[in-house]
Amino acid sequence: MDLILKNGTCVTPGGIDVLDIGVRNGHIAALGAVDAAAAPEVIDCRGLHVLPGVIDTQVHFREPGLEHKEDLATGTAAAAMGGVTAVFEMPNTKPATTTTEALADKCRRAKGRVWVDVAFFVGAAADNVADLPELERLPGCSGVKLFMGSSTGDLLVADDATIARVLASGSRRVAVHAEDERRLNERFTIVEGGADPAMHPEWRDVETALAATRRLLALARGVKRRVHVLHVTTAEELPLLARNRDLATMEVTPQHLTLAAPECYERLDTYAQMNPPIRDARHREALWAAVADGLVDCIGSDHAPHTREEKNRPYPASPSGMPGVQTLVPVMLNHVAEGRLSLERFVDLTSAGPARIFGIAGAGRIALGYPASLTVVDLKHRQMITNLGMVSRCGWTPFDGLTVTGWPVMTVIRGRVVMREGTLLGDPAGEAVRFLECL
Ligand code: DOR
């Protein structure tokens, strides 16, 4: 063995048990009682919980083109610090990731600079539809991302005919930002020229999300394509998604489960502005019910850093988005501590779920032969989340000042400890995530 994690309380498919994990060549080679003499490095995990590595399937790391907000090194450092072992990065960079060259460029930039494993989405655009079947199968690609409504950047496929063509081109699951562009444009007058950021969920209202999700599901059904609806925010979309479980999976974000209007806008102003918006407590409670009844498939942070200078612009000139990759684990563990979800469900949403949705090769469980990518957490540790503690280049978090119970204390990626007790260790040697359909 190369490494042994001794006496951790491990969340495995068979239950929660105190086990030793023996690691050889980056994989779990023994599980149970492992002789400490069998490896040069033994880490005592007594009192800690060992989880299959947390995978954040929605982050925006801004490289190339917007590195003043974040880059692949700073974004993945934030991930490792937050107990996240792999990320899927979004294509609304500059240039947008819509071509083979742009994807290859991201993969090149990642080499030797990323702290966690990565995959990149390619963006669907009117002019690359024919290339999507080939693009989605390239190494390092997590699939196609479709923006039905405009958000940060200019990626957009708004009309039914082109959306249907995108959905008919390729076979992997398509990740979708579901807001209805026509309704967004019609309603922009509500905030145009200046408004209170609390108007954000009025402009981008329930019907804006619902109409897009309804259209998406009908179009996906027409061509029998699997889709993944990102950051679902409304109570009204949930029954629709529940009727389409054969085709559609869904994500919610920690911020939509934690913050609520109007309080978040009063306290955070434009720093609470994101797309789709944080809505009132009725929606937040409906999302929690969807977590409880198994409708939600995964938690993604939608880490979307912008500088303070940008966020300080008057609404609606202020950009939408908030960082979150470093706070996903502590914020959700705090919900575990407060009894809103079990640790098993946390693992399902952050590791097994992503593996199932996207067909990740060898991820999502602690089991013999699986890669030893692990998130070690201290469920009793109380700590305040602060802006100062954030390693994202943007330097702020909407959770500044929140004291949580539950904290990631170690991030292990394929047998290498890259973060221990708040310190990055070793080198940034993250690799491309591999997918079953593209082996
Ligand atoms: O609020 C958001 N910000 N939503 C998105 O869909 C994009 C993201 C960003 O890239 O800033």
Tab-separated table of C-alpha atoms and ligand atoms in Angstrom:
chain	number	residue	atom	x	y	z
A	1	MET	CA	0.000	0.000	0.000
A	2	ASP	CA	1.029	3.611	-0.499
A	3	LEU	CA	-1.322	5.152	2.047
A	4	ILE	CA	-3.709	3.995	4.743
A	5	LEU	CA	-6.567	6.054	6.154
A	6	LYS	CA	-7.053	4.445	9.546
A	7	ASN	CA	-10.247	4.194	11.596
A	8	GLY	CA	-12.327	6.707	9.651
A	9	THR	CA	-16.092	6.440	9.756
A	10	CYS	CA	-16.672	5.599	6.101
A	11	VAL	CA	-19.890	6.156	4.180
A	12	THR	CA	-20.042	3.137	1.872
A	13	PRO	CA	-22.856	1.676	-0.238
A	14	GLY	CA	-23.323	-0.909	2.532
A	15	GLY	CA	-23.716	1.593	5.333
A	16	ILE	CA	-21.691	3.782	7.657
A	17	ASP	CA	-18.855	1.875	9.295
A	18	VAL	CA	-15.483	2.432	10.963
A	19	LEU	CA	-13.034	1.052	8.403
A	20	ASP	CA	-9.444	1.371	7.255
A	21	ILE	CA	-8.889	2.285	3.618
A	22	GLY	CA	-5.724	1.005	1.971
A	23	VAL	CA	-4.651	2.865	-1.156
A	24	ARG	CA	-2.363	1.529	-3.861
A	25	ASN	CA	-1.611	3.237	-7.179
A	26	GLY	CA	-4.357	5.769	-6.529
A	27	HIS	CA	-7.062	3.159	-6.036
A	28	ILE	CA	-8.787	1.633	-3.031
A	29	ALA	CA	-6.926	-1.654	-2.638
A	30	ALA	CA	-8.200	-2.743	0.778
A	31	LEU	CA	-11.210	-1.908	2.880
A	32	GLY	CA	-11.749	-3.163	6.412
A	33	ALA	CA	-8.951	-3.839	8.869
A	34	VAL	CA	-5.648	-2.931	7.209
A	35	ASP	CA	-2.296	-3.457	8.940
A	36	ALA	CA	-0.701	-0.057	9.581
A	37	ALA	CA	2.709	-1.535	8.742
A	38	ALA	CA	1.553	-2.118	5.167
A	39	ALA	CA	2.132	1.492	4.040
A	40	PRO	CA	4.761	4.204	4.528
A	41	GLU	CA	2.049	6.781	5.262
A	42	VAL	CA	-0.805	6.233	7.711
A	43	ILE	CA	-3.315	8.963	8.497
A	44	ASP	CA	-5.393	8.630	11.621
A	45	CYS	CA	-9.014	9.419	10.751
A	46	ARG	CA	-10.529	8.470	14.100
A	47	GLY	CA	-13.570	10.630	14.772
A	48	LEU	CA	-13.678	11.835	11.165
A	49	HIS	CA	-16.075	10.805	8.395
A	50	VAL	CA	-14.641	9.620	5.096
A	51	LEU	CA	-16.903	10.256	2.112
A	52	PRO	CA	-16.545	9.449	-1.568
A	53	GLY	CA	-15.048	12.543	-3.202
A	54	VAL	CA	-17.453	15.437	-3.627
A	55	ILE	CA	-17.972	16.303	-7.303
A	56	ASP	CA	-19.185	19.821	-8.121
A	57	THR	CA	-20.802	19.514	-11.547
A	58	GLN	CA	-21.306	23.235	-12.130
A	59	VAL	CA	-18.501	25.771	-11.760
A	60	HIS	CA	-17.413	28.802	-13.811
A	61	PHE	CA	-13.631	29.241	-13.577
A	62	ARG	CA	-13.357	32.073	-16.147
A	63	GLU	CA	-10.184	30.976	-17.971
A	64	PRO	CA	-9.486	31.927	-20.679
A	65	GLY	CA	-10.435	35.555	-21.002
A	66	LEU	CA	-11.851	36.558	-17.625
A	67	GLU	CA	-8.948	35.676	-15.338
A	68	HIS	CA	-9.393	38.853	-13.336
A	69	LYS	CA	-12.360	37.020	-11.716
A	70	GLU	CA	-10.798	33.526	-11.406
A	71	ASP	CA	-8.564	31.086	-13.238
A	72	LEU	CA	-8.172	27.327	-13.344
A	73	ALA	CA	-5.491	27.391	-10.637
A	74	THR	CA	-7.376	29.617	-8.175
A	75	GLY	CA	-10.751	27.997	-8.842
A	76	THR	CA	-9.449	24.467	-8.332
A	77	ALA	CA	-7.484	25.570	-5.248
A	78	ALA	CA	-10.802	26.789	-3.827
A	79	ALA	CA	-12.333	23.423	-4.715
A	80	ALA	CA	-9.586	21.462	-2.931
A	81	MET	CA	-9.831	23.739	0.124
A	82	GLY	CA	-13.559	23.066	0.191
A	83	GLY	CA	-13.232	19.274	0.071
A	84	VAL	CA	-14.217	19.013	-3.600
A	85	THR	CA	-12.272	16.386	-5.570
A	86	ALA	CA	-13.588	17.052	-9.105
A	87	VAL	CA	-15.334	19.861	-10.948
A	88	PHE	CA	-17.173	20.269	-14.255
A	89	GLU	CA	-16.397	23.688	-15.678
A	90	MET	CA	-18.822	25.757	-17.752
A	91	PRO	CA	-18.209	27.031	-21.299
A	92	ASN	CA	-19.085	30.743	-20.955
A	93	THR	CA	-15.463	31.847	-20.975
A	94	LYS	CA	-13.827	34.183	-23.528
A	95	PRO	CA	-13.784	32.695	-26.077
A	96	ALA	CA	-16.668	30.400	-25.242
A	97	THR	CA	-15.838	26.688	-25.337
A	98	THR	CA	-17.657	25.840	-28.559
A	99	THR	CA	-14.928	24.289	-30.697
A	100	THR	CA	-12.404	21.437	-30.563
A	101	GLU	CA	-9.625	24.024	-30.335
A	102	ALA	CA	-11.208	25.872	-27.424
A	103	LEU	CA	-11.689	22.612	-25.508
A	104	ALA	CA	-8.124	21.492	-26.253
A	105	ASP	CA	-6.898	24.892	-25.058
A	106	LYS	CA	-8.698	24.479	-21.705
A	107	CYS	CA	-7.280	20.957	-21.293
A	108	ARG	CA	-3.786	22.269	-22.044
A	109	ARG	CA	-4.154	25.101	-19.567
A	110	ALA	CA	-5.336	22.636	-16.891
A	111	LYS	CA	-2.248	20.451	-17.125
A	112	GLY	CA	-0.032	20.910	-14.064
A	113	ARG	CA	-2.170	23.803	-12.776
A	114	VAL	CA	-5.365	22.261	-11.418
A	115	TRP	CA	-5.621	20.991	-7.842
A	116	VAL	CA	-8.600	18.708	-8.476
A	117	ASP	CA	-9.826	16.588	-11.376
A	118	VAL	CA	-11.679	18.520	-14.065
A	119	ALA	CA	-13.933	18.126	-17.068
A	120	PHE	CA	-15.188	20.901	-19.321
A	121	PHE	CA	-18.606	21.425	-20.861
A	122	VAL	CA	-18.805	22.511	-24.487
A	123	GLY	CA	-21.354	25.215	-25.189
A	124	ALA	CA	-24.111	24.664	-27.727
A	125	ALA	CA	-24.394	27.461	-30.295
A	126	ALA	CA	-26.337	27.872	-33.536
A	127	ASP	CA	-23.138	27.441	-35.532
A	128	ASN	CA	-21.697	24.324	-33.871
A	129	VAL	CA	-24.715	21.995	-33.791
A	130	ALA	CA	-23.280	19.666	-36.407
A	131	ASP	CA	-20.035	19.335	-34.412
A	132	LEU	CA	-21.655	18.511	-31.065
A	133	PRO	CA	-21.695	14.688	-31.446
A	134	GLU	CA	-17.927	14.746	-31.940
A	135	LEU	CA	-17.219	17.524	-29.432
A	136	GLU	CA	-19.108	15.844	-26.577
A	137	ARG	CA	-16.944	12.718	-26.857
A	138	LEU	CA	-13.552	14.411	-26.721
A	139	PRO	CA	-11.331	13.583	-23.720
A	140	GLY	CA	-11.899	16.028	-20.866
A	141	CYS	CA	-15.433	16.894	-21.991
A	142	SER	CA	-18.325	16.484	-19.539
A	143	GLY	CA	-20.939	16.985	-22.251
A	144	VAL	CA	-22.919	19.798	-23.857
A	145	LYS	CA	-24.227	22.846	-21.983
A	146	LEU	CA	-27.197	24.689	-23.422
A	147	PHE	CA	-28.189	28.202	-22.329
A	148	MET	CA	-31.900	28.703	-23.208
A	149	GLY	CA	-31.798	32.171	-21.599
A	150	SER	CA	-29.016	34.761	-21.561
A	151	SER	CA	-26.835	34.932	-18.497
A	152	THR	CA	-23.144	35.862	-18.158
A	153	GLY	CA	-21.494	35.762	-21.619
A	154	ASP	CA	-23.147	35.408	-25.007
A	155	LEU	CA	-23.874	31.688	-25.236
A	156	LEU	CA	-27.537	31.343	-26.154
A	157	VAL	CA	-29.818	28.974	-28.053
A	158	ALA	CA	-33.285	30.385	-27.519
A	159	ASP	CA	-35.583	29.088	-30.254
A	160	ASP	CA	-37.319	25.711	-30.256
A	161	ALA	CA	-36.064	24.695	-33.693
A	162	THR	CA	-32.384	25.150	-32.781
A	163	ILE	CA	-32.834	23.650	-29.312
A	164	ALA	CA	-34.402	20.594	-30.957
A	165	ARG	CA	-31.428	20.361	-33.345
A	166	VAL	CA	-28.997	20.572	-30.398
A	167	LEU	CA	-30.901	17.853	-28.554
A	168	ALA	CA	-30.932	15.657	-31.668
A	169	SER	CA	-27.158	16.013	-32.087
A	170	GLY	CA	-25.336	13.580	-29.830
A	171	SER	CA	-26.216	11.115	-27.134
A	172	ARG	CA	-24.749	12.140	-23.772
A	173	ARG	CA	-26.830	14.003	-21.203
A	174	VAL	CA	-27.226	17.709	-22.030
A	175	ALA	CA	-26.945	20.189	-19.140
A	176	VAL	CA	-29.395	23.082	-19.499
A	177	HIS	CA	-29.849	26.573	-18.092
A	178	ALA	CA	-33.632	26.799	-18.352
A	179	GLU	CA	-34.873	30.388	-18.478
A	180	ASP	CA	-37.127	31.563	-21.302
A	181	GLU	CA	-35.278	34.184	-23.349
A	182	ARG	CA	-38.341	35.795	-24.891
A	183	ARG	CA	-39.956	36.323	-21.492
A	184	LEU	CA	-36.657	37.633	-20.065
A	185	ASN	CA	-36.516	40.224	-22.829
A	186	GLU	CA	-40.191	41.189	-22.529
A	187	ARG	CA	-39.918	41.713	-18.786
A	188	PHE	CA	-36.568	43.529	-18.721
A	189	THR	CA	-38.433	46.867	-18.655
A	190	ILE	CA	-39.300	46.068	-15.012
A	191	VAL	CA	-35.676	46.709	-13.981
A	192	GLU	CA	-34.265	48.618	-16.947
A	193	GLY	CA	-32.494	51.843	-15.997
A	194	GLY	CA	-32.079	50.853	-12.353
A	195	ALA	CA	-34.021	48.994	-9.690
A	196	ASP	CA	-33.703	47.341	-6.318
A	197	PRO	CA	-31.889	43.986	-6.700
A	198	ALA	CA	-34.848	42.477	-4.846
A	199	MET	CA	-36.634	42.900	-8.207
A	200	HIS	CA	-34.367	40.252	-9.750
A	201	PRO	CA	-36.829	37.396	-9.053
A	202	GLU	CA	-39.639	39.601	-10.383
A	203	TRP	CA	-37.864	40.199	-13.682
A	204	ARG	CA	-36.691	36.573	-13.999
A	205	ASP	CA	-39.939	35.260	-12.551
A	206	VAL	CA	-41.353	31.788	-11.916
A	207	GLU	CA	-42.988	31.623	-15.327
A	208	THR	CA	-39.610	32.441	-16.973
A	209	ALA	CA	-38.120	29.289	-15.459
A	210	LEU	CA	-41.239	27.155	-15.790
A	211	ALA	CA	-41.851	28.001	-19.456
A	212	ALA	CA	-38.283	27.093	-20.381
A	213	THR	CA	-38.300	23.817	-18.450
A	214	ARG	CA	-41.661	22.888	-19.988
A	215	ARG	CA	-40.367	23.605	-23.508
A	216	LEU	CA	-37.116	21.764	-22.838
A	217	LEU	CA	-38.819	18.611	-21.566
A	218	ALA	CA	-41.221	18.501	-24.530
A	219	LEU	CA	-38.355	18.940	-26.992
A	220	ALA	CA	-36.186	16.359	-25.192
A	221	ARG	CA	-39.106	13.916	-25.226
A	222	GLY	CA	-39.529	14.484	-28.969
A	223	VAL	CA	-35.988	13.358	-29.742
A	224	LYS	CA	-35.570	11.023	-26.702
A	225	ARG	CA	-32.549	12.912	-25.380
A	226	ARG	CA	-31.475	12.848	-21.725
A	227	VAL	CA	-31.271	16.286	-20.139
A	228	HIS	CA	-30.038	17.682	-16.822
A	229	VAL	CA	-31.827	20.792	-15.610
A	230	LEU	CA	-29.318	22.960	-13.780
A	231	HIS	CA	-30.110	25.062	-10.706
A	232	VAL	CA	-33.848	24.479	-10.461
A	233	THR	CA	-35.378	27.269	-8.392
A	234	THR	CA	-39.174	27.070	-8.451
A	235	ALA	CA	-41.793	24.941	-6.718
A	236	GLU	CA	-43.738	24.938	-9.983
A	237	GLU	CA	-41.063	23.114	-12.014
A	238	LEU	CA	-40.881	20.205	-9.581
A	239	PRO	CA	-44.064	18.267	-10.532
A	240	LEU	CA	-43.091	18.650	-14.178
A	241	LEU	CA	-39.651	17.211	-13.487
A	242	ALA	CA	-41.202	14.420	-11.403
A	243	ARG	CA	-43.269	13.372	-14.446
A	244	ASN	CA	-40.139	13.144	-16.594
A	245	ARG	CA	-37.776	11.112	-14.414
A	246	ASP	CA	-36.927	8.762	-17.295
A	247	LEU	CA	-35.348	11.606	-19.299
A	248	ALA	CA	-34.528	14.397	-16.901
A	249	THR	CA	-32.265	14.817	-13.901
A	250	MET	CA	-32.055	17.989	-11.849
A	251	GLU	CA	-29.664	20.039	-9.749
A	252	VAL	CA	-30.204	22.489	-6.927
A	253	THR	CA	-27.575	24.801	-5.463
A	254	PRO	CA	-26.627	25.307	-1.805
A	255	GLN	CA	-27.540	28.992	-2.104
A	256	HIS	CA	-31.102	28.253	-3.285
A	257	LEU	CA	-31.449	25.861	-0.343
A	258	THR	CA	-30.005	28.331	2.163
A	259	LEU	CA	-30.857	31.919	1.199
A	260	ALA	CA	-34.308	33.396	0.596
A	261	ALA	CA	-35.847	36.615	-0.687
A	262	PRO	CA	-36.417	39.281	0.429
A	263	GLU	CA	-33.920	38.920	3.299
A	264	CYS	CA	-30.937	37.970	1.107
A	265	TYR	CA	-31.340	41.049	-1.118
A	266	GLU	CA	-31.698	43.364	1.904
A	267	ARG	CA	-28.516	41.943	3.435
A	268	LEU	CA	-26.381	41.157	0.373
A	269	ASP	CA	-27.770	43.569	-2.239
A	270	THR	CA	-26.342	42.684	-5.694
A	271	TYR	CA	-24.128	40.021	-4.073
A	272	ALA	CA	-27.304	37.898	-3.864
A	273	GLN	CA	-27.982	38.370	-7.583
A	274	MET	CA	-27.679	35.230	-9.666
A	275	ASN	CA	-29.476	33.477	-12.514
A	276	PRO	CA	-31.910	31.918	-11.992
A	277	PRO	CA	-32.620	34.071	-8.941
A	278	ILE	CA	-32.822	33.323	-5.255
A	279	ARG	CA	-36.579	33.288	-4.604
A	280	ASP	CA	-38.779	33.429	-1.527
A	281	ALA	CA	-39.019	30.835	1.242
A	282	ARG	CA	-41.964	29.032	-0.394
A	283	HIS	CA	-39.638	27.928	-3.208
A	284	ARG	CA	-36.784	27.149	-0.835
A	285	GLU	CA	-39.038	24.850	1.193
A	286	ALA	CA	-40.287	23.165	-1.993
A	287	LEU	CA	-36.666	22.505	-3.012
A	288	TRP	CA	-36.013	20.939	0.405
A	289	ALA	CA	-39.088	18.734	-0.043
A	290	ALA	CA	-37.643	17.688	-3.420
A	291	VAL	CA	-34.359	16.833	-1.699
A	292	ALA	CA	-36.279	14.768	0.852
A	293	ASP	CA	-38.402	12.850	-1.627
A	294	GLY	CA	-35.525	11.953	-3.932
A	295	LEU	CA	-36.413	14.233	-6.845
A	296	VAL	CA	-33.169	16.218	-6.637
A	297	ASP	CA	-30.291	14.319	-8.241
A	298	CYS	CA	-27.328	16.479	-7.314
A	299	ILE	CA	-26.047	19.625	-5.664
A	300	GLY	CA	-23.905	21.920	-7.817
A	301	SER	CA	-22.454	25.168	-6.541
A	302	ASP	CA	-22.779	27.213	-9.762
A	303	HIS	CA	-19.556	28.853	-8.557
A	304	ALA	CA	-19.725	32.101	-10.563
A	305	PRO	CA	-17.146	34.570	-9.269
A	306	HIS	CA	-17.257	38.271	-10.123
A	307	THR	CA	-15.060	40.960	-8.571
A	308	ARG	CA	-16.426	43.250	-5.883
A	309	GLU	CA	-15.952	46.152	-8.258
A	310	GLU	CA	-18.222	44.443	-10.776
A	311	LYS	CA	-20.764	43.437	-8.143
A	312	ASN	CA	-20.831	47.005	-6.797
A	313	ARG	CA	-22.237	48.340	-10.063
A	314	PRO	CA	-25.819	49.507	-9.674
A	315	TYR	CA	-28.439	46.831	-10.446
A	316	PRO	CA	-29.115	45.620	-13.143
A	317	ALA	CA	-25.673	46.550	-14.551
A	318	SER	CA	-24.185	44.335	-11.825
A	319	PRO	CA	-23.317	40.837	-13.090
A	320	SER	CA	-25.223	37.770	-11.900
A	321	GLY	CA	-23.469	35.016	-10.017
A	322	MET	CA	-21.829	34.165	-6.713
A	323	PRO	CA	-18.882	31.959	-5.763
A	324	GLY	CA	-19.579	28.644	-4.022
A	325	VAL	CA	-17.162	25.818	-4.773
A	326	GLN	CA	-15.315	26.270	-1.467
A	327	THR	CA	-18.487	26.573	0.628
A	328	LEU	CA	-20.610	23.781	-0.882
A	329	VAL	CA	-19.423	21.150	1.588
A	330	PRO	CA	-19.508	23.224	4.814
A	331	VAL	CA	-22.869	24.817	3.979
A	332	MET	CA	-24.474	21.459	3.156
A	333	LEU	CA	-22.859	19.731	6.163
A	334	ASN	CA	-24.397	22.443	8.311
A	335	HIS	CA	-27.782	21.430	6.902
A	336	VAL	CA	-26.874	17.839	7.857
A	337	ALA	CA	-26.047	19.049	11.387
A	338	GLU	CA	-29.366	20.887	11.562
A	339	GLY	CA	-31.253	17.766	10.500
A	340	ARG	CA	-32.376	18.804	7.012
A	341	LEU	CA	-30.697	15.865	5.262
A	342	SER	CA	-28.809	12.747	6.213
A	343	LEU	CA	-25.122	12.211	5.571
A	344	GLU	CA	-26.071	9.361	3.203
A	345	ARG	CA	-28.276	11.722	1.188
A	346	PHE	CA	-25.447	14.273	1.149
A	347	VAL	CA	-23.188	11.617	-0.414
A	348	ASP	CA	-25.918	10.687	-2.886
A	349	LEU	CA	-26.297	14.329	-3.952
A	350	THR	CA	-22.610	15.231	-4.138
A	351	SER	CA	-20.907	12.062	-5.343
A	352	ALA	CA	-23.083	9.089	-6.308
A	353	GLY	CA	-25.572	11.440	-8.011
A	354	PRO	CA	-23.030	13.180	-10.268
A	355	ALA	CA	-21.513	9.782	-11.155
A	356	ARG	CA	-24.951	8.404	-12.088
A	357	ILE	CA	-26.138	11.476	-14.002
A	358	PHE	CA	-23.047	11.902	-16.145
A	359	GLY	CA	-21.742	8.323	-16.244
A	360	ILE	CA	-18.417	9.079	-14.577
A	361	ALA	CA	-16.046	6.123	-14.758
A	362	GLY	CA	-15.159	4.993	-11.221
A	363	ALA	CA	-16.622	7.605	-8.899
A	364	GLY	CA	-19.398	8.033	-6.398
A	365	ARG	CA	-18.666	5.309	-3.872
A	366	ILE	CA	-16.071	4.020	-1.469
A	367	ALA	CA	-15.530	0.536	-2.829
A	368	LEU	CA	-12.688	-1.808	-3.690
A	369	GLY	CA	-11.049	-0.896	-6.994
A	370	TYR	CA	-12.519	2.606	-7.138
A	371	PRO	CA	-10.168	5.615	-7.358
A	372	ALA	CA	-9.205	6.810	-3.878
A	373	SER	CA	-10.735	10.270	-4.304
A	374	LEU	CA	-12.131	11.084	-0.905
A	375	THR	CA	-13.535	13.969	1.101
A	376	VAL	CA	-12.743	13.687	4.812
A	377	VAL	CA	-14.961	15.776	7.056
A	378	ASP	CA	-15.250	16.617	10.731
A	379	LEU	CA	-18.983	16.694	11.432
A	380	LYS	CA	-18.471	18.309	14.851
A	381	HIS	CA	-16.095	21.084	13.841
A	382	ARG	CA	-17.656	24.540	14.150
A	383	GLN	CA	-16.185	27.311	12.058
A	384	MET	CA	-17.203	30.641	10.668
A	385	ILE	CA	-17.175	31.009	6.887
A	386	THR	CA	-15.419	34.293	6.094
A	387	ASN	CA	-14.423	36.316	3.054
A	388	LEU	CA	-10.830	36.122	4.318
A	389	GLY	CA	-10.864	32.334	4.215
A	390	MET	CA	-11.824	32.240	0.545
A	391	VAL	CA	-9.073	31.399	-1.920
A	392	SER	CA	-11.163	32.235	-4.981
A	393	ARG	CA	-9.712	35.273	-6.720
A	394	CYS	CA	-12.964	37.165	-6.165
A	395	GLY	CA	-12.289	37.118	-2.408
A	396	TRP	CA	-15.856	37.060	-1.114
A	397	THR	CA	-18.664	34.674	-0.287
A	398	PRO	CA	-22.384	35.235	0.246
A	399	PHE	CA	-21.979	33.109	3.396
A	400	ASP	CA	-19.483	35.459	5.081
A	401	GLY	CA	-20.184	35.414	8.833
A	402	LEU	CA	-22.133	32.138	8.832
A	403	THR	CA	-20.917	29.759	11.532
A	404	VAL	CA	-21.412	26.181	10.408
A	405	THR	CA	-21.129	22.797	12.077
A	406	GLY	CA	-19.275	20.391	9.791
A	407	TRP	CA	-16.098	21.129	7.880
A	408	PRO	CA	-13.924	19.440	5.216
A	409	VAL	CA	-10.549	18.638	6.780
A	410	MET	CA	-8.862	16.621	4.043
A	411	THR	CA	-9.146	16.281	0.270
A	412	VAL	CA	-7.652	13.147	-1.266
A	413	ILE	CA	-7.396	12.851	-5.032
A	414	ARG	CA	-6.526	9.426	-6.414
A	415	GLY	CA	-4.548	8.663	-3.265
A	416	ARG	CA	-2.771	12.031	-3.003
A	417	VAL	CA	-3.610	14.302	-0.084
A	418	VAL	CA	-3.963	17.758	-1.663
A	419	MET	CA	-5.547	19.578	1.287
A	420	ARG	CA	-5.189	18.932	4.983
A	421	GLU	CA	-6.644	21.171	7.669
A	422	GLY	CA	-6.854	24.212	5.453
A	423	THR	CA	-3.466	23.879	3.762
A	424	LEU	CA	-2.860	22.875	0.155
A	425	LEU	CA	-0.238	20.125	-0.115
A	426	GLY	CA	1.944	18.844	-2.938
A	427	ASP	CA	1.465	19.888	-6.526
A	428	PRO	CA	-1.578	20.679	-8.620
A	429	ALA	CA	-1.837	17.333	-10.398
A	430	GLY	CA	-5.530	17.108	-11.192
A	431	GLU	CA	-6.446	15.049	-14.230
A	432	ALA	CA	-9.275	14.858	-16.718
A	433	VAL	CA	-12.411	13.143	-15.400
A	434	ARG	CA	-13.200	10.006	-17.429
A	435	PHE	CA	-16.662	9.020	-18.609
A	436	LEU	CA	-18.133	5.571	-19.280
A	437	GLU	CA	-19.461	6.531	-22.713
A	438	CYS	CA	-16.075	7.801	-23.852
A	439	LEU	CA	-13.617	5.220	-22.503
B	1	DOR	O1	-25.784	33.774	-12.070
B	1	DOR	C1	-25.208	33.183	-12.959
B	1	DOR	N1	-23.918	33.447	-13.240
B	1	DOR	N2	-25.859	32.280	-13.679
B	1	DOR	C2	-25.325	31.737	-14.799
B	1	DOR	O2	-25.989	30.963	-15.444
B	1	DOR	C3	-23.984	32.151	-15.246
B	1	DOR	C4	-23.177	32.609	-14.114
B	1	DOR	C5	-21.890	33.283	-14.530
B	1	DOR	O3	-21.182	32.719	-15.367
B	1	DOR	O4	-21.596	34.355	-14.021
